[in-house]
Amino acid sequence: GALTSENEAAWLGLNVFLFVYYFLLFDRDKKFYYTRVLLGSALAWARASAKCLNFNSMLILLPVCRNLLSFLRGTCSCCRRTMRKQLDHNLTFHKLVAYAIALFTAVHIIAHLCNFEWYNDSQQAADGSLSSILSDLHQDEESNKWLNPIHSNSTVTYVTFTTIPGLTGVIITVALILMVTSSMEFIRRSYFEVFWYTHHLFIIYFAGLVIHGIAGLVRGQTAESLNKHNPEHCAQDPTHWGGNNKHSHCEEPEFGSIPAESWQWVLAPILLYVFERVLRFWRSQQRVVVTKVVVHPSKVLELQMHKKGFSMEVGQYIFINSPSVSRLEWHPFTLTSAPEEDFFSVHIRAVGDWTENLIDTFQQQKPKTPRIEVDGPFGTASEDVFQYEVAMLVGAGIGVTPFASVLKSIWYKFQHADQRLKTKKIYFYWLCRDTGAFAWFNDLLASLEQEMEESGKASFLNYRLFLTGWDNTAFNFDKDTDVVTGLKQKTSFGRPRWSNEFSAVATAHPRSVVGVFLCGPQALAKSLQKCCHQYSSLDPRKVKFYFNKENF
Amino acid sequence: MGRIEWAMWANEQALASGLILVTGGIVAVAAQFKGWPFAAYSIAAGVFVCLLEYPRGKRKKGSTMERCGQKYFTAVVKVFGPVTRNYYVRAILHAALAVPAGFLLSTILGMACLGIASAIYLLAAIRGEEWNPIEQKPQERPQVGGGTIKQPPTMPPPRPPVETRKKQPAEVAGQENPVPVAVEAE
């Protein structure tokens, strides 16, 4: 949605700003003049990337705090907008930040490889050059005023593994690489446990990160020293430093560490994440009672459940864990019950190992129902769907699922003359290749239709089913679809021609405000949005179509 | 969750290690660090590892996602038969390749990563896993009725009698929305 791309643009902007700002600082500031003599611009590359690494390490834990984010969104009533597939957006951002960390890590390491090499070269050089003079300063003293962290002849490898930043750097980089390789989509989807366990190496990553900078090996000239020794002036004549030379006024320069700051960046997110995990655990321990289990055609399992204190709104989703199937995996499912019902339900299709195992476990009808743990609900519901006098609801494929909740809720509200419901007419468009796995939704529509007829409100809901699997070129005779059982309204083959639909609705409701809601692919969103513009009248008293961008 | 095939992760890890070896090697060669001949070696070793590991092996269970353009690499890797099929060989090979990279700081990270990949491959080998090439299946054109139907019917086949079937006029299936929207008066 739009909100996400704004966030990402802001994030990118901040990264660029941080990198450029600190690059220029370390490349220009007088404080680091002598450091640059030894290291060149590799210093700036290393420090700028370090700053960005701190920034991104701070951010990376936040998108996976789903309970806390949900809480924030819920309480922030000024941004009550529907978040489409909110979880997906969070994970996308998490991955983006992870890639940034990987990239900046590469830059940081390459820069420090150069730094170590050049520090070492300077330390070993005995040619009286500025570098070698600088490297010799304050080496033997107790005071910590040296510039070059390498104090004796050794190899860069030795230095790396015997200094805190070197050793922690190697360890956390290996941890990072293992996290990345085990998070590749292929591994994550096929061998979830490998991904999940390995990803906990982030604990090592953060611990190492916090320790990484405490040795203060990268140094700048102290402010005090800068007063007595101006590098731009004094660098020309290094052999006369400190002497009682009337011409130069150059004392020996003295250097101090840049204090470790990673902890300032990551402490709060770490605490938030710990709290999130505790919260998830506590929520998962709340007892979930399965009140009814229905097995629908095409291996769809409906679970009706009850949990103390659970309250939901239309369009939200929950995470389900079943320890008997897999102790670690949590899977998201859209809620298919209406808030007005005294249970909450999900419809689970068999789409992979976990879902198949779960459905099998329930079908075996063991005396003890398998234990279910629930986290959620998540996703800010849209109250907007009840605000429009006329609503056009479009559900494509699996996107039809939240509409089970929406339609039931609207009907409840209508029956009970709920003041919050402004809707007088619903046009529901269901697009799918075949209704097979959604036979339960079929039944839902049919039963709603029947109830409406009995109440004399048959005109309230107008629904159409479009079987998009049929078109001019392909015929799927072997699909066992019983497409139109029970549906009194027409079933059409092929995709809807939206211009027809919109013009018909506009004709039928010439003075109404029509809300258009979609749960489906982006391409469809574009066409619907186009039609909304096209068929909205310029006259404010006449028909207007509003496409709700943040959809289910 | 199927049984874990460790080789799949070892493969990702090894591929990453190859890239890291190459990167570390290039840095050291370009900046002429001390001991850069080891870096030159690392570049060669890294490239070799990448070429060997690029084609993903076939999973025992489930379908395997191929990497883009991997079929050319598969063809070459397949040729070496048991040498590339056996994961013990790969484990030892990667361990051996990694060692020289340990002599230079720039490539030590590559060595560590390749060493870990080698260990995972060893685990895979102990579990009896093997590299099998992903073969290209010949594309079958979906022939309805085994190619005997020259002119497929234009209407869907008849279904058990349902009331709504009567309401459907003899429309040609496969058109876009042939029936106008039922406009109901308020």
mmCIF file of C-alpha atoms in Angstrom, chain A residues 109-110 113-114 116-118 120-121 124 156-157 160-161 173-174 177-178 181-182 184 186-187 189-194 198 329 353-354 425 459 462 464 466 470-472 475 477 479 481-482 484-497 500-501 504 508-509, chain B residues 1-6 8-9 12-13 16 20 23-24 27 31-34 56 59 61 63-65 102-106 108-109 112-113 116 120 144 152-157 159-160 162 164-165 167-168 171 173-186:
data_model
loop_
_atom_site.group_PDB
_atom_site.id
_atom_site.type_symbol
_atom_site.label_atom_id
_atom_site.label_comp_id
_atom_site.label_asym_id
_atom_site.label_seq_id
_atom_site.Cartn_x
_atom_site.Cartn_y
_atom_site.Cartn_z
ATOM 1 C CA ILE A 109 34.581 -5.234 6.183
ATOM 2 C CA ILE A 110 36.303 -4.262 2.956
ATOM 3 C CA LEU A 113 40.547 -4.912 5.672
ATOM 4 C CA CYS A 114 42.268 -1.960 4.084
ATOM 5 C CA PHE A 116 44.168 -3.103 9.184
ATOM 6 C CA GLU A 117 46.569 -3.625 6.327
ATOM 7 C CA TRP A 118 47.565 0.032 6.239
ATOM 8 C CA ASN A 120 50.145 -2.643 9.879
ATOM 9 C CA ASP A 121 52.210 -1.247 7.052
ATOM 10 C CA GLN A 124 56.283 -1.627 10.346
ATOM 11 C CA VAL A 156 46.826 -8.441 10.260
ATOM 12 C CA THR A 157 45.316 -11.838 10.927
ATOM 13 C CA THR A 160 42.160 -9.351 13.983
ATOM 14 C CA PHE A 161 41.808 -12.365 16.199
ATOM 15 C CA THR A 173 29.610 -11.728 10.365
ATOM 16 C CA VAL A 174 29.605 -15.510 10.287
ATOM 17 C CA ILE A 177 25.884 -15.086 6.828
ATOM 18 C CA LEU A 178 24.385 -18.218 8.344
ATOM 19 C CA THR A 181 21.687 -18.453 3.813
ATOM 20 C CA SER A 182 19.133 -20.244 5.969
ATOM 21 C CA MET A 184 16.515 -18.032 1.536
ATOM 22 C CA PHE A 186 13.546 -22.027 -0.653
ATOM 23 C CA ILE A 187 14.976 -23.103 2.684
ATOM 24 C CA ARG A 189 9.461 -22.783 2.956
ATOM 25 C CA SER A 190 10.815 -26.293 2.808
ATOM 26 C CA TYR A 191 12.784 -26.647 6.041
ATOM 27 C CA PHE A 192 11.275 -24.186 8.429
ATOM 28 C CA GLU A 193 13.085 -25.500 11.488
ATOM 29 C CA VAL A 194 16.505 -24.908 9.927
ATOM 30 C CA THR A 198 19.497 -20.645 12.766
ATOM 31 C CA GLU A 329 5.296 -23.071 13.155
ATOM 32 C CA ASP A 353 2.567 -30.000 4.742
ATOM 33 C CA TRP A 354 1.410 -28.186 7.835
ATOM 34 C CA LYS A 425 -27.300 -2.418 -1.149
ATOM 35 C CA SER A 459 -32.804 -7.258 -3.004
ATOM 36 C CA ASN A 462 -26.787 -8.978 -5.421
ATOM 37 C CA ARG A 464 -22.321 -12.706 -9.178
ATOM 38 C CA PHE A 466 -17.365 -15.306 -12.363
ATOM 39 C CA TRP A 470 -12.956 -20.436 -18.542
ATOM 40 C CA ASP A 471 -11.992 -18.412 -21.533
ATOM 41 C CA ASN A 472 -11.965 -18.701 -25.269
ATOM 42 C CA PHE A 475 -11.370 -25.821 -21.576
ATOM 43 C CA PHE A 477 -13.214 -30.644 -18.731
ATOM 44 C CA LYS A 479 -12.085 -30.258 -13.368
ATOM 45 C CA THR A 481 -16.642 -28.375 -10.622
ATOM 46 C CA ASP A 482 -20.209 -28.188 -9.753
ATOM 47 C CA VAL A 484 -23.845 -23.353 -9.942
ATOM 48 C CA THR A 485 -25.449 -25.615 -7.392
ATOM 49 C CA GLY A 486 -27.892 -23.660 -5.377
ATOM 50 C CA LEU A 487 -26.973 -20.242 -6.609
ATOM 51 C CA LYS A 488 -30.065 -18.540 -7.856
ATOM 52 C CA GLN A 489 -28.133 -15.677 -9.319
ATOM 53 C CA LYS A 490 -26.318 -16.041 -12.532
ATOM 54 C CA THR A 491 -22.949 -17.589 -12.923
ATOM 55 C CA SER A 492 -20.867 -16.229 -15.727
ATOM 56 C CA PHE A 493 -17.921 -17.692 -17.488
ATOM 57 C CA GLY A 494 -14.927 -15.477 -17.975
ATOM 58 C CA ARG A 495 -13.957 -12.251 -16.326
ATOM 59 C CA PRO A 496 -16.423 -9.484 -15.641
ATOM 60 C CA ARG A 497 -16.496 -6.551 -17.946
ATOM 61 C CA ASN A 500 -20.677 -2.796 -17.783
ATOM 62 C CA GLU A 501 -20.848 -3.411 -14.081
ATOM 63 C CA ALA A 504 -25.131 -0.490 -14.392
ATOM 64 C CA ALA A 508 -29.264 2.088 -10.615
ATOM 65 C CA HIS A 509 -27.978 4.470 -7.964
ATOM 66 C CA MET B 1 7.482 -30.043 7.060
ATOM 67 C CA GLY B 2 9.304 -32.719 5.171
ATOM 68 C CA ARG B 3 12.453 -34.358 6.357
ATOM 69 C CA ILE B 4 15.238 -31.851 6.317
ATOM 70 C CA GLU B 5 17.595 -32.240 3.402
ATOM 71 C CA TRP B 6 20.727 -30.664 4.746
ATOM 72 C CA MET B 8 19.908 -27.832 0.310
ATOM 73 C CA TRP B 9 21.195 -25.530 3.007
ATOM 74 C CA GLU B 12 23.159 -22.114 -0.270
ATOM 75 C CA GLN B 13 25.976 -21.751 2.220
ATOM 76 C CA ALA B 16 27.530 -17.708 -0.565
ATOM 77 C CA ILE B 20 32.682 -14.189 -0.368
ATOM 78 C CA THR B 23 35.077 -10.687 -3.101
ATOM 79 C CA GLY B 24 37.778 -10.999 -0.458
ATOM 80 C CA VAL B 27 39.938 -6.694 -2.577
ATOM 81 C CA ALA B 31 44.844 -3.244 -3.023
ATOM 82 C CA GLN B 32 47.914 -5.443 -3.189
ATOM 83 C CA PHE B 33 47.812 -6.592 0.387
ATOM 84 C CA LYS B 34 50.659 -8.643 1.735
ATOM 85 C CA ARG B 56 20.608 -26.969 -7.311
ATOM 86 C CA ARG B 59 15.009 -32.733 -3.685
ATOM 87 C CA LYS B 61 10.482 -35.009 -1.748
ATOM 88 C CA SER B 63 9.434 -30.120 -6.379
ATOM 89 C CA THR B 64 12.683 -28.228 -6.535
ATOM 90 C CA MET B 65 12.935 -24.644 -7.646
ATOM 91 C CA GLY B 102 42.899 -19.094 5.713
ATOM 92 C CA PHE B 103 46.323 -17.606 5.213
ATOM 93 C CA LEU B 104 45.058 -14.199 4.300
ATOM 94 C CA LEU B 105 42.781 -12.019 6.351
ATOM 95 C CA SER B 106 40.701 -10.913 3.396
ATOM 96 C CA ILE B 108 39.419 -15.862 6.084
ATOM 97 C CA LEU B 109 35.727 -15.158 6.135
ATOM 98 C CA ALA B 112 35.075 -19.997 7.567
ATOM 99 C CA CYS B 113 31.904 -20.007 5.507
ATOM 100 C CA ILE B 116 30.784 -24.548 7.554
ATOM 101 C CA ILE B 120 26.835 -29.341 6.526
ATOM 102 C CA VAL B 144 -7.744 -32.591 -24.589
ATOM 103 C CA PRO B 152 -13.648 -29.058 -28.906
ATOM 104 C CA PRO B 153 -17.265 -28.368 -27.928
ATOM 105 C CA THR B 154 -18.080 -24.800 -27.132
ATOM 106 C CA MET B 155 -20.454 -25.443 -24.272
ATOM 107 C CA PRO B 156 -19.442 -26.928 -20.941
ATOM 108 C CA PRO B 157 -20.658 -30.486 -20.488
ATOM 109 C CA ARG B 159 -24.387 -31.088 -15.264
ATOM 110 C CA PRO B 160 -27.002 -32.661 -13.006
ATOM 111 C CA VAL B 162 -30.203 -27.481 -11.466
ATOM 112 C CA THR B 164 -30.444 -22.064 -12.712
ATOM 113 C CA ARG B 165 -29.304 -24.065 -15.684
ATOM 114 C CA LYS B 167 -32.010 -19.523 -16.889
ATOM 115 C CA GLN B 168 -28.836 -19.735 -18.896
ATOM 116 C CA GLU B 171 -24.695 -18.554 -24.569
ATOM 117 C CA ALA B 173 -18.997 -20.196 -22.912
ATOM 118 C CA GLY B 174 -15.824 -18.227 -22.593
ATOM 119 C CA GLN B 175 -17.060 -14.766 -23.374
ATOM 120 C CA GLU B 176 -16.536 -11.866 -21.111
ATOM 121 C CA ASN B 177 -19.675 -11.258 -19.168
ATOM 122 C CA PRO B 178 -22.263 -11.826 -21.848
ATOM 123 C CA VAL B 179 -25.172 -11.258 -19.508
ATOM 124 C CA PRO B 180 -25.938 -7.741 -18.399
ATOM 125 C CA VAL B 181 -26.013 -6.949 -14.706
ATOM 126 C CA ALA B 182 -29.430 -7.446 -13.193
ATOM 127 C CA VAL B 183 -30.517 -3.995 -12.232
ATOM 128 C CA GLU B 184 -33.000 -4.094 -9.440
ATOM 129 C CA ALA B 185 -35.205 -1.149 -8.730
ATOM 130 C CA GLU B 186 -35.024 0.251 -5.225
#
